[in-house]
Amino acid sequence: SALETEGRDLIGLAAEGRLRPTLFRENEIQLVISALSRGRSVLLMGPEGVGRAAVVYGVAQQAGEGLSLCEMSTAQSLSGTRYRGEFESKAEAIAKAAVNARTVLYFDDIWNIPDTGRTSQNDSNLLDAFRHRIAARELQLLGKVTPDILNQLREVPGFVSLFEVVKIAPLSKGSIDDILVAEAARLEVTLDEASRVRMIYLCQRFLPEVSGPGPALRLLEQTRDYQKQKHNVGEPEALSPEFVEKVFSIYSGLPRFVVSEAATQPVADI
């Protein structure tokens, strides 16, 4: 079906243990599941990195029988459509497949839906292809947006009214630390408290526009990958706060003396 070729079965991935476990989002997960059970479509609203995708994964992990969840992108809905009429046919096939299989479509880039398919010669778009089915609660969408994007989407006639908005608020430092502990164990990474504290500090100090735990989790993965690279070339390094600073400097592009508590700038560079 169109869903099998274009999407990713999140329920299946959750059953196989291939999705990161979701912590501290039980209330938000239940709000989403409740809305979906009533036939509503849902927008998860929160800043970048706050954990909106984690809530989606939590829904996949806790969904009971009768709920299917397929991850898609607007780019996938356009793939293979070059000529007039092909996009409309593909959008209709995706909608029919989702309705027949009672599958919720999760669009990571749901803000693109009003413009997907639209050209200078053709005003057809994915929102129009889906709109009447969403309004009738036959087709359900799930997506994530930032507050700014949500405000922009309010300018699209009738778009936001098709959805129930669930707010995803930032977590505390303590919760982010617990998430790092759990993810380090899942990734089989030895991560002491000092290194975790440094990860959280660096992300909050130098990436203030992105809420945790997303940046800290990415830094953990980058640290693990760089540690493996060093080991593979015969230069093993222990994971420490200093090693975390080194990795953050590499991936952020910030000078080491800026992010480090110990490193200083050479006099010749001043």
XYZ file of C-alpha atoms in Angstrom:
270
model
C 0.000 0.000 0.000
C 0.961 3.662 -0.191
C 1.732 3.622 3.519
C 4.070 0.624 3.301
C 6.113 2.176 0.479
C 6.179 5.769 1.718
C 5.978 5.551 5.513
C 7.539 4.056 8.639
C 5.477 1.905 11.008
C 6.168 3.422 14.438
C 4.020 0.900 16.279
C 6.073 -1.925 14.784
C 9.341 -0.195 15.630
C 8.157 0.331 19.209
C 7.242 -3.354 19.522
C 10.765 -4.248 18.370
C 12.312 -1.926 20.965
C 13.837 0.304 18.301
C 12.454 3.591 19.619
C 14.056 5.514 22.470
C 11.968 5.072 25.658
C 10.034 8.173 26.665
C 10.327 9.440 30.253
C 8.439 12.142 32.207
C 5.800 12.663 29.501
C 2.989 10.418 30.740
C 0.433 13.229 30.924
C 1.158 14.495 27.409
C 1.144 10.963 25.986
C -2.265 10.253 27.510
C -3.644 13.562 26.210
C -2.575 12.615 22.692
C -3.921 9.066 22.934
C -7.217 10.416 24.287
C -7.556 12.909 21.433
C -6.723 10.275 18.832
C -9.242 7.866 20.365
C -11.906 10.544 19.801
C -10.977 10.833 16.137
C -9.136 14.140 16.507
C -5.941 15.138 14.774
C -3.217 16.543 17.041
C -0.478 19.167 16.930
C 2.294 18.917 19.527
C 3.368 22.476 20.255
C 6.658 23.349 21.935
C 10.130 24.774 21.280
C 12.795 22.903 19.326
C 14.435 20.087 21.275
C 11.831 20.054 24.051
C 10.811 16.451 23.402
C 7.875 16.553 20.995
C 9.173 13.581 19.001
C 9.672 11.718 22.287
C 5.950 12.134 22.970
C 5.193 10.655 19.534
C 7.423 7.682 20.348
C 5.717 7.369 23.724
C 2.338 7.221 21.994
C 3.674 4.462 19.733
C 4.995 2.556 22.744
C 1.762 2.829 24.739
C -0.830 2.630 21.995
C -3.342 -0.128 22.515
C -4.951 -2.333 19.920
C -6.673 -0.502 17.104
C -4.173 2.363 16.812
C -1.654 2.358 13.976
C 0.883 5.140 13.549
C 2.817 5.759 10.334
C 5.605 8.333 10.072
C 5.767 10.233 6.782
C 7.124 13.455 5.328
C 5.661 15.884 2.839
C 8.629 15.190 0.550
C 7.623 11.517 0.410
C 4.122 12.486 -0.654
C 5.644 14.341 -3.621
C 8.158 11.687 -4.670
C 7.516 10.185 -8.079
C 4.981 12.867 -9.066
C 6.202 14.843 -12.062
C 3.157 15.403 -14.219
C -0.188 17.096 -13.703
C -2.606 14.880 -11.839
C 0.006 12.521 -10.399
C 0.265 14.368 -7.085
C -3.497 14.435 -6.624
C -3.705 10.699 -7.341
C -0.920 9.902 -4.897
C -2.380 12.108 -2.139
C -5.741 10.384 -2.611
C -4.080 6.954 -2.427
C -2.294 7.881 0.820
C -5.504 9.212 2.364
C -7.544 6.163 1.354
C -4.879 3.760 2.624
C -4.737 5.553 5.996
C -8.526 5.590 6.362
C -8.927 1.945 5.367
C -6.149 0.822 7.730
C -7.300 3.207 10.501
C -3.776 4.594 10.593
C -2.740 7.960 12.031
C -0.259 9.782 9.781
C 2.588 11.441 11.695
C 4.190 14.229 9.645
C 7.448 15.475 11.114
C 7.143 18.505 8.810
C 3.407 19.066 9.083
C 3.805 22.826 8.587
C 4.583 22.122 4.897
C 1.224 20.482 4.216
C -0.575 23.661 3.032
C 2.081 24.231 0.337
C 2.986 20.649 -0.605
C 1.960 20.017 -4.196
C 1.288 23.662 -4.984
C 2.967 25.042 -8.134
C 2.742 28.194 -10.241
C 0.383 26.335 -12.589
C -1.503 24.246 -10.034
C -2.983 25.298 -6.690
C -3.652 21.726 -5.492
C -2.008 20.918 -2.168
C -1.869 18.198 0.460
C -4.044 20.092 2.931
C -6.892 20.340 0.443
C -6.506 16.645 -0.395
C -6.839 15.729 3.276
C -9.065 18.491 4.646
C -12.548 17.017 4.269
C -11.489 13.642 5.681
C -9.791 15.297 8.679
C -12.860 17.438 9.341
C -15.050 14.332 9.179
C -12.633 12.562 11.592
C -12.053 9.831 9.032
C -8.361 10.720 8.584
C -6.135 11.700 11.498
C -2.831 13.537 11.412
C -0.231 14.001 14.130
C 2.495 16.616 13.874
C 4.825 18.859 15.828
C 5.196 22.622 15.605
C 6.959 25.417 17.427
C 4.921 28.328 18.854
C 6.111 30.582 16.003
C 5.129 28.070 13.335
C 1.743 27.574 14.981
C 1.141 31.322 14.772
C 2.049 31.233 11.080
C -0.330 28.328 10.498
C -3.156 30.330 12.076
C -2.959 32.466 8.930
C -3.918 29.418 6.824
C -7.735 29.444 6.719
C -9.209 26.618 8.752
C -5.920 24.779 9.340
C -5.480 24.970 13.118
C -9.181 24.332 13.773
C -8.717 20.843 12.319
C -6.399 19.941 15.213
C -6.302 19.624 18.963
C -3.165 21.379 20.248
C -1.187 19.689 23.043
C 1.485 21.848 24.676
C 4.867 20.240 25.417
C 6.627 22.197 28.174
C 10.380 22.072 28.948
C 11.598 19.547 31.515
C 13.600 20.338 34.637
C 17.380 19.839 34.781
C 16.833 16.885 37.089
C 14.541 15.181 34.576
C 16.980 15.829 31.731
C 19.751 14.303 33.849
C 17.627 11.190 34.482
C 16.943 10.912 30.738
C 20.677 11.087 30.022
C 21.290 8.317 32.559
C 18.670 6.098 30.896
C 19.897 6.830 27.367
C 23.560 6.244 28.309
C 22.567 2.846 29.679
C 20.637 2.062 26.478
C 23.628 3.071 24.350
C 26.009 1.219 26.679
C 27.999 4.379 27.366
C 29.789 4.906 30.686
C 28.723 8.405 31.695
C 29.541 9.773 35.138
C 27.662 12.552 36.892
C 30.286 15.215 36.177
C 30.124 14.503 32.441
C 26.324 14.625 32.468
C 26.351 17.932 34.315
C 28.764 19.333 31.739
C 26.596 18.128 28.833
C 23.518 19.829 30.227
C 25.422 23.024 31.059
C 27.018 23.345 27.608
C 23.703 22.850 25.817
C 21.834 25.324 28.006
C 24.672 27.869 27.978
C 25.497 27.871 24.264
C 22.234 26.605 22.706
C 19.678 28.651 24.664
C 17.308 28.832 21.710
C 16.863 25.034 21.792
C 15.194 23.463 24.829
C 16.422 20.202 26.393
C 16.625 17.271 26.423
C 17.087 17.160 22.637
C 20.478 18.944 22.478
C 21.882 16.965 25.436
C 20.809 13.659 23.853
C 22.413 14.636 20.545
C 25.603 15.607 22.386
C 25.585 12.221 24.112
C 25.331 10.442 20.739
C 28.066 12.650 19.262
C 30.297 11.925 22.256
C 29.742 8.185 21.879
C 30.438 8.306 18.124
C 33.621 10.381 18.541
C 34.853 8.096 21.302
C 34.374 5.124 18.946
C 36.261 6.952 16.190
C 39.210 7.609 18.497
C 39.208 3.989 19.625
C 39.156 2.735 16.018
C 42.289 4.729 15.115
C 44.155 3.527 18.180
C 43.694 6.670 20.255
C 41.221 5.661 22.987
C 40.047 8.411 25.301
C 38.008 8.106 28.479
C 34.680 9.880 28.616
C 35.123 12.842 30.963
C 33.894 16.438 31.253
C 36.971 17.530 29.287
C 36.206 15.005 26.538
C 32.606 16.246 26.418
C 33.910 19.819 25.989
C 36.168 18.665 23.162
C 33.287 16.985 21.335
C 30.972 19.956 21.859
C 33.651 22.269 20.466
C 34.059 20.079 17.366
C 30.354 19.822 16.549
C 29.345 23.365 17.536
C 32.319 25.084 15.922
C 33.010 27.083 19.081
C 36.679 27.414 20.126
C 37.771 25.054 22.879
C 38.769 27.911 25.198
C 35.207 29.282 24.979
C 33.466 26.085 26.083
C 36.127 24.770 28.457
C 36.531 25.520 32.139
C 40.275 24.833 31.943
C 41.457 25.663 28.412
C 42.695 29.193 27.731
C 43.255 31.203 24.576
C 46.890 31.395 23.421
C 48.331 34.901 23.878
C 49.369 34.926 20.195
C 45.707 34.609 19.182
C 44.507 37.567 21.240
